[in-house]
């Protein structure tokens, strides 16, 4: 994975990534999601920019090393991304060595999410959850302090952005962006 300079506003970078990834795909309108896990039928509509994301998974590190300040920062940034990118379906996964998944119907929901976890940090749980639910999201965003036991890169099938709060080693797949605390 590549490392980007911490000065970059990662929300902007993420939006660019998503638009690059989804902007060229005019077929996303006709592509049906065969296995909808959510109950209500969501009507797809493009975001303000006309770009459209089918499925976004946000994997939030809820291990013992993440404090309330980082978690608050994560959730605020996640909400900004969801509002700007406007995915058709968004999943928030709180993970440590297992996953607690919550589907987000509205950006307002994000502030209300109850982080659950506090144990070790094993991202294999996220790869397992995606496979078990037969989900291949358009983008996976992982928010973490990077003190993580990562699975092998072949377990991660979606474009992957890791947002790290420390200078520890980057994720072994996708792009790692440094999130510096807002002073």
mmCIF file of C-alpha atoms in Angstrom:
data_model
loop_
_atom_site.group_PDB
_atom_site.id
_atom_site.type_symbol
_atom_site.label_atom_id
_atom_site.label_comp_id
_atom_site.label_asym_id
_atom_site.label_seq_id
_atom_site.Cartn_x
_atom_site.Cartn_y
_atom_site.Cartn_z
ATOM 1 C CA UNK A 1 0.000 0.000 0.000
ATOM 2 C CA UNK A 2 1.061 3.579 -0.543
ATOM 3 C CA UNK A 3 1.372 6.260 2.103
ATOM 4 C CA UNK A 4 0.041 9.733 1.608
ATOM 5 C CA UNK A 5 1.153 12.881 3.357
ATOM 6 C CA UNK A 6 -0.728 13.611 6.574
ATOM 7 C CA UNK A 7 -1.522 17.172 5.459
ATOM 8 C CA UNK A 8 -4.023 15.815 2.954
ATOM 9 C CA UNK A 9 -7.614 16.110 4.062
ATOM 10 C CA UNK A 10 -8.497 12.437 3.873
ATOM 11 C CA UNK A 11 -12.206 13.073 3.344
ATOM 12 C CA UNK A 12 -11.343 14.954 0.145
ATOM 13 C CA UNK A 13 -8.937 12.226 -0.878
ATOM 14 C CA UNK A 14 -11.533 9.588 -0.175
ATOM 15 C CA UNK A 15 -14.141 11.432 -2.215
ATOM 16 C CA UNK A 16 -11.670 11.658 -5.104
ATOM 17 C CA UNK A 17 -10.995 7.939 -4.789
ATOM 18 C CA UNK A 18 -14.689 7.114 -4.755
ATOM 19 C CA UNK A 19 -15.459 9.402 -7.681
ATOM 20 C CA UNK A 20 -12.576 7.968 -9.673
ATOM 21 C CA UNK A 21 -13.823 4.494 -8.902
ATOM 22 C CA UNK A 22 -17.547 5.087 -9.487
ATOM 23 C CA UNK A 23 -17.536 7.961 -11.969
ATOM 24 C CA UNK A 24 -16.500 5.816 -14.929
ATOM 25 C CA UNK A 25 -19.060 3.128 -14.247
ATOM 26 C CA UNK A 26 -22.279 4.092 -15.954
ATOM 27 C CA UNK A 27 -23.625 0.578 -15.511
ATOM 28 C CA UNK A 28 -24.058 0.854 -11.750
ATOM 29 C CA UNK A 29 -27.685 1.890 -12.332
ATOM 30 C CA UNK A 30 -28.539 -1.334 -14.095
ATOM 31 C CA UNK A 31 -26.545 -3.580 -11.796
ATOM 32 C CA UNK A 32 -28.947 -5.183 -9.374
ATOM 33 C CA UNK A 33 -27.901 -6.217 -5.931
ATOM 34 C CA UNK A 34 -29.081 -9.823 -5.882
ATOM 35 C CA UNK A 35 -28.748 -10.366 -2.162
ATOM 36 C CA UNK A 36 -30.225 -7.430 -0.297
ATOM 37 C CA UNK A 37 -29.811 -8.035 3.380
ATOM 38 C CA UNK A 38 -31.689 -4.947 4.493
ATOM 39 C CA UNK A 39 -35.446 -5.083 4.760
ATOM 40 C CA UNK A 40 -36.683 -1.741 3.408
ATOM 41 C CA UNK A 41 -36.394 -1.293 -0.369
ATOM 42 C CA UNK A 42 -34.065 1.640 -0.883
ATOM 43 C CA UNK A 43 -34.598 3.723 -3.956
ATOM 44 C CA UNK A 44 -31.236 4.512 -5.548
ATOM 45 C CA UNK A 45 -30.575 8.094 -6.479
ATOM 46 C CA UNK A 46 -27.314 9.756 -7.449
ATOM 47 C CA UNK A 47 -25.550 12.125 -5.064
ATOM 48 C CA UNK A 48 -25.091 15.821 -5.667
ATOM 49 C CA UNK A 49 -22.236 15.122 -8.064
ATOM 50 C CA UNK A 50 -24.167 12.477 -9.979
ATOM 51 C CA UNK A 51 -21.816 9.777 -8.742
ATOM 52 C CA UNK A 52 -23.374 6.746 -7.217
ATOM 53 C CA UNK A 53 -21.970 4.126 -4.914
ATOM 54 C CA UNK A 54 -23.800 0.858 -4.472
ATOM 55 C CA UNK A 55 -22.265 -0.347 -1.263
ATOM 56 C CA UNK A 56 -19.864 1.169 1.251
ATOM 57 C CA UNK A 57 -18.450 -0.661 4.250
ATOM 58 C CA UNK A 58 -16.852 1.350 7.028
ATOM 59 C CA UNK A 59 -14.823 -0.811 9.372
ATOM 60 C CA UNK A 60 -14.173 1.045 12.619
ATOM 61 C CA UNK A 61 -11.506 -0.201 14.984
ATOM 62 C CA UNK A 62 -13.205 -0.633 18.364
ATOM 63 C CA UNK A 63 -10.278 -2.332 20.090
ATOM 64 C CA UNK A 64 -9.044 -1.329 23.510
ATOM 65 C CA UNK A 65 -6.411 1.017 22.077
ATOM 66 C CA UNK A 66 -8.985 3.389 20.533
ATOM 67 C CA UNK A 67 -10.054 6.151 22.901
ATOM 68 C CA UNK A 68 -13.224 8.220 22.936
ATOM 69 C CA UNK A 69 -11.513 11.114 21.173
ATOM 70 C CA UNK A 70 -10.425 8.970 18.226
ATOM 71 C CA UNK A 71 -13.835 7.309 18.098
ATOM 72 C CA UNK A 72 -15.575 10.690 18.043
ATOM 73 C CA UNK A 73 -13.225 11.807 15.278
ATOM 74 C CA UNK A 74 -13.866 8.602 13.309
ATOM 75 C CA UNK A 75 -17.645 8.965 13.539
ATOM 76 C CA UNK A 76 -17.603 12.663 12.557
ATOM 77 C CA UNK A 77 -15.439 11.906 9.503
ATOM 78 C CA UNK A 78 -17.537 8.894 8.552
ATOM 79 C CA UNK A 79 -20.664 11.000 8.635
ATOM 80 C CA UNK A 80 -19.028 13.594 6.352
ATOM 81 C CA UNK A 81 -18.075 10.866 3.883
ATOM 82 C CA UNK A 82 -21.529 9.268 3.857
ATOM 83 C CA UNK A 83 -23.205 12.646 3.345
ATOM 84 C CA UNK A 84 -20.864 13.554 0.487
ATOM 85 C CA UNK A 85 -20.662 10.196 -1.245
ATOM 86 C CA UNK A 86 -24.291 9.154 -0.673
ATOM 87 C CA UNK A 87 -23.931 5.366 -1.027
ATOM 88 C CA UNK A 88 -26.998 3.265 -1.687
ATOM 89 C CA UNK A 89 -26.091 1.037 1.227
ATOM 90 C CA UNK A 90 -23.692 1.694 4.081
ATOM 91 C CA UNK A 91 -22.538 -0.764 6.697
ATOM 92 C CA UNK A 92 -20.691 0.214 9.848
ATOM 93 C CA UNK A 93 -18.620 -2.619 11.246
ATOM 94 C CA UNK A 94 -17.187 -2.180 14.728
ATOM 95 C CA UNK A 95 -14.452 -4.754 15.041
ATOM 96 C CA UNK A 96 -11.799 -5.914 17.461
ATOM 97 C CA UNK A 97 -11.467 -9.692 17.177
ATOM 98 C CA UNK A 98 -15.090 -10.032 16.047
ATOM 99 C CA UNK A 99 -17.530 -7.822 14.156
ATOM 100 C CA UNK A 100 -20.679 -6.032 15.257
ATOM 101 C CA UNK A 101 -22.442 -4.830 12.103
ATOM 102 C CA UNK A 102 -25.037 -2.108 11.826
ATOM 103 C CA UNK A 103 -26.598 -0.865 8.614
ATOM 104 C CA UNK A 104 -26.815 2.911 8.359
ATOM 105 C CA UNK A 105 -29.982 4.242 6.766
ATOM 106 C CA UNK A 106 -29.343 7.926 7.358
ATOM 107 C CA UNK A 107 -26.176 9.922 8.098
ATOM 108 C CA UNK A 108 -27.855 11.058 11.327
ATOM 109 C CA UNK A 109 -27.606 7.465 12.541
ATOM 110 C CA UNK A 110 -23.834 7.589 12.576
ATOM 111 C CA UNK A 111 -23.547 9.853 15.597
ATOM 112 C CA UNK A 112 -25.816 7.434 17.479
ATOM 113 C CA UNK A 113 -23.731 4.329 16.775
ATOM 114 C CA UNK A 114 -22.693 2.478 19.887
ATOM 115 C CA UNK A 115 -19.084 1.405 19.534
ATOM 116 C CA UNK A 116 -18.710 -2.105 20.820
ATOM 117 C CA UNK A 117 -15.450 -3.880 21.375
ATOM 118 C CA UNK A 118 -12.421 -3.226 23.521
ATOM 119 C CA UNK A 119 -10.514 -6.449 22.918
ATOM 120 C CA UNK A 120 -7.640 -7.240 20.592
ATOM 121 C CA UNK A 121 -7.350 -6.047 17.019
ATOM 122 C CA UNK A 122 -7.708 -8.674 14.311
ATOM 123 C CA UNK A 123 -8.907 -7.476 10.924
ATOM 124 C CA UNK A 124 -9.423 -11.051 9.770
ATOM 125 C CA UNK A 125 -12.828 -10.729 11.483
ATOM 126 C CA UNK A 126 -13.825 -8.106 8.893
ATOM 127 C CA UNK A 127 -12.686 -10.273 5.975
ATOM 128 C CA UNK A 128 -14.636 -13.182 7.496
ATOM 129 C CA UNK A 129 -17.788 -11.073 7.930
ATOM 130 C CA UNK A 130 -17.688 -9.855 4.318
ATOM 131 C CA UNK A 131 -17.322 -13.417 3.060
ATOM 132 C CA UNK A 132 -20.036 -14.806 5.328
ATOM 133 C CA UNK A 133 -22.453 -12.137 4.143
ATOM 134 C CA UNK A 134 -21.353 -12.519 0.528
ATOM 135 C CA UNK A 135 -20.677 -8.798 0.372
ATOM 136 C CA UNK A 136 -18.195 -7.251 -2.025
ATOM 137 C CA UNK A 137 -18.608 -3.542 -1.370
ATOM 138 C CA UNK A 138 -17.497 -0.926 -3.875
ATOM 139 C CA UNK A 139 -15.205 0.514 -1.235
ATOM 140 C CA UNK A 140 -14.115 -0.520 2.247
ATOM 141 C CA UNK A 141 -12.884 2.215 4.560
ATOM 142 C CA UNK A 142 -11.028 1.066 7.645
ATOM 143 C CA UNK A 143 -10.469 3.510 10.521
ATOM 144 C CA UNK A 144 -7.787 2.314 12.916
ATOM 145 C CA UNK A 145 -4.669 3.173 14.908
ATOM 146 C CA UNK A 146 -2.842 0.617 12.669
ATOM 147 C CA UNK A 147 -1.876 -1.616 15.603
ATOM 148 C CA UNK A 148 -3.607 -4.436 13.790
ATOM 149 C CA UNK A 149 -3.212 -8.100 12.999
ATOM 150 C CA UNK A 150 -3.960 -7.878 9.246
ATOM 151 C CA UNK A 151 -5.181 -10.804 7.141
ATOM 152 C CA UNK A 152 -3.354 -11.604 3.912
ATOM 153 C CA UNK A 153 -4.092 -9.223 1.054
ATOM 154 C CA UNK A 154 -5.945 -11.863 -0.968
ATOM 155 C CA UNK A 155 -8.692 -11.898 1.682
ATOM 156 C CA UNK A 156 -9.651 -8.316 0.787
ATOM 157 C CA UNK A 157 -11.436 -8.200 -2.565
ATOM 158 C CA UNK A 158 -12.723 -4.624 -2.590
ATOM 159 C CA UNK A 159 -10.882 -1.349 -3.104
ATOM 160 C CA UNK A 160 -9.626 -0.563 0.361
ATOM 161 C CA UNK A 161 -8.715 2.653 2.129
ATOM 162 C CA UNK A 162 -7.193 2.517 5.575
ATOM 163 C CA UNK A 163 -7.250 5.689 7.625
ATOM 164 C CA UNK A 164 -4.624 5.466 10.348
ATOM 165 C CA UNK A 165 -4.258 7.657 13.432
ATOM 166 C CA UNK A 166 -0.635 6.715 14.139
ATOM 167 C CA UNK A 167 2.642 6.431 12.222
ATOM 168 C CA UNK A 168 2.631 2.674 12.584
ATOM 169 C CA UNK A 169 3.083 0.404 9.538
ATOM 170 C CA UNK A 170 0.453 0.844 6.813
ATOM 171 C CA UNK A 171 -2.082 -1.832 5.939
ATOM 172 C CA UNK A 172 -0.676 -4.503 3.595
ATOM 173 C CA UNK A 173 -3.350 -3.766 0.968
ATOM 174 C CA UNK A 174 -5.043 -0.770 -0.595
ATOM 175 C CA UNK A 175 -4.134 2.791 0.320
ATOM 176 C CA UNK A 176 -3.248 3.990 3.788
ATOM 177 C CA UNK A 177 -3.981 7.631 4.627
ATOM 178 C CA UNK A 178 -2.698 9.248 7.812
ATOM 179 C CA UNK A 179 -5.357 11.003 9.841
ATOM 180 C CA UNK A 180 -3.780 13.621 12.031
ATOM 181 C CA UNK A 181 -5.770 14.849 14.987
ATOM 182 C CA UNK A 182 -7.371 18.208 14.383
ATOM 183 C CA UNK A 183 -5.703 20.599 16.789
#
